[in-house]
Amino acid sequence: AFLDLSGVHEIKATWMGSTILPCTYVPSEGFTQQTLSWSLERDSSSSTIFRRDSSGDHILLAGFRGRVSVPKDSPGNASLLIESLEITDSGHYTCQITWRSEDNNLVKKEVTTTVKVLKVAATKPIIRAGELGLSVPAGARTSLTCEAAGSPPISYRWFRSTPEGKGLLLSSQAELAWDNLRPSDSGMYYCEAQNR
């Protein structure tokens, strides 16, 4: 298939996540890519998001600045990366490329992908309580794991209670691990889970 663009018909993506809209071709000798554009059609109006020509890359829609990019130095790859997806990013995206042939003819091809941005139900993290009162021999390896279910992404923090009743931050991971337990590690530990 000579200078044919390949893409996908439909992409389902997650709100606040990122997605790549494929648009690729096999570079052919004697043909030079002149322009590449990505446009978005929604609510029956179409606007150009991204354009690459001899003067460089241009992001024409303010709402996409800082959120979209197309690979720079990979001939034949015009795929569009969209980050921090909004529900309003749903629509029909068209990748259009124009090539110039050695005898100065222009060849134009396009491929359209429908994007549906789906909202993940935001839920409060629910922590599964661990067993209270854990006895472990000195010198042993052990770990405490914090497990929470919910969305969007959850961040964890482990604390150790101090005699003054404050929390001493030990880790920002779901797991708190010791390679070699000492008697001084005895104490009260607790985990916090948080999302947006």
PDB file of N, CA and C in Angstrom, residues 5 23 38 74 78 100 102 124 126 135 140 171 174 181:
ATOM      1  N   LEU A   5      -2.024   5.833   4.809  1.00  0.00           N
ATOM      2  CA  LEU A   5      -1.991   6.085   6.241  1.00  0.00           C
ATOM      3  C   LEU A   5      -2.719   4.967   6.953  1.00  0.00           C
ATOM      4  N   CYS A  23      -1.228   7.156  13.581  1.00  0.00           N
ATOM      5  CA  CYS A  23      -1.300   7.606  12.196  1.00  0.00           C
ATOM      6  C   CYS A  23       0.098   7.377  11.635  1.00  0.00           C
ATOM      7  N   TRP A  38      -3.572  17.560  12.330  1.00  0.00           N
ATOM      8  CA  TRP A  38      -4.581  16.816  13.078  1.00  0.00           C
ATOM      9  C   TRP A  38      -5.734  17.781  13.323  1.00  0.00           C
ATOM     10  N   SER A  74      10.802  10.601  13.838  1.00  0.00           N
ATOM     11  CA  SER A  74      10.559   9.230  13.383  1.00  0.00           C
ATOM     12  C   SER A  74       9.722   9.299  12.119  1.00  0.00           C
ATOM     13  N   ALA A  78       3.150   9.767  12.523  1.00  0.00           N
ATOM     14  CA  ALA A  78       2.495  11.059  12.766  1.00  0.00           C
ATOM     15  C   ALA A  78       1.452  10.920  13.870  1.00  0.00           C
ATOM     16  N   ARG A 100       5.014  15.844  -1.305  1.00  0.00           N
ATOM     17  CA  ARG A 100       5.363  16.381  -2.618  1.00  0.00           C
ATOM     18  C   ARG A 100       6.225  15.342  -3.324  1.00  0.00           C
ATOM     19  N   GLU A 102       8.712  13.991  -6.664  1.00  0.00           N
ATOM     20  CA  GLU A 102       9.856  14.598  -7.348  1.00  0.00           C
ATOM     21  C   GLU A 102       9.403  15.467  -8.517  1.00  0.00           C
ATOM     22  N   LYS A 124     -14.042   7.010  46.795  1.00  0.00           N
ATOM     23  CA  LYS A 124     -13.171   7.258  47.926  1.00  0.00           C
ATOM     24  C   LYS A 124     -12.377   5.977  48.191  1.00  0.00           C
ATOM     25  N   ILE A 126     -10.986   2.829  49.911  1.00  0.00           N
ATOM     26  CA  ILE A 126     -11.422   2.024  51.058  1.00  0.00           C
ATOM     27  C   ILE A 126     -10.229   1.163  51.455  1.00  0.00           C
ATOM     28  N   SER A 135       3.628  -9.704  65.850  1.00  0.00           N
ATOM     29  CA  SER A 135       4.892  -9.993  66.542  1.00  0.00           C
ATOM     30  C   SER A 135       5.868 -10.593  65.553  1.00  0.00           C
ATOM     31  N   ALA A 140      14.576 -10.183  61.636  1.00  0.00           N
ATOM     32  CA  ALA A 140      13.816 -10.721  60.511  1.00  0.00           C
ATOM     33  C   ALA A 140      13.558  -9.621  59.475  1.00  0.00           C
ATOM     34  N   SER A 171       7.254   6.708  54.608  1.00  0.00           N
ATOM     35  CA  SER A 171       7.291   6.242  53.229  1.00  0.00           C
ATOM     36  C   SER A 171       6.100   6.787  52.453  1.00  0.00           C
ATOM     37  N   ALA A 174       3.100   2.142  48.894  1.00  0.00           N
ATOM     38  CA  ALA A 174       2.054   1.308  49.504  1.00  0.00           C
ATOM     39  C   ALA A 174       2.671   0.320  50.483  1.00  0.00           C
ATOM     40  N   LEU A 181      14.919  -6.228  61.296  1.00  0.00           N
ATOM     41  CA  LEU A 181      14.147  -5.608  62.375  1.00  0.00           C
ATOM     42  C   LEU A 181      14.954  -5.498  63.657  1.00  0.00           C
TER      43      LEU A 181
END
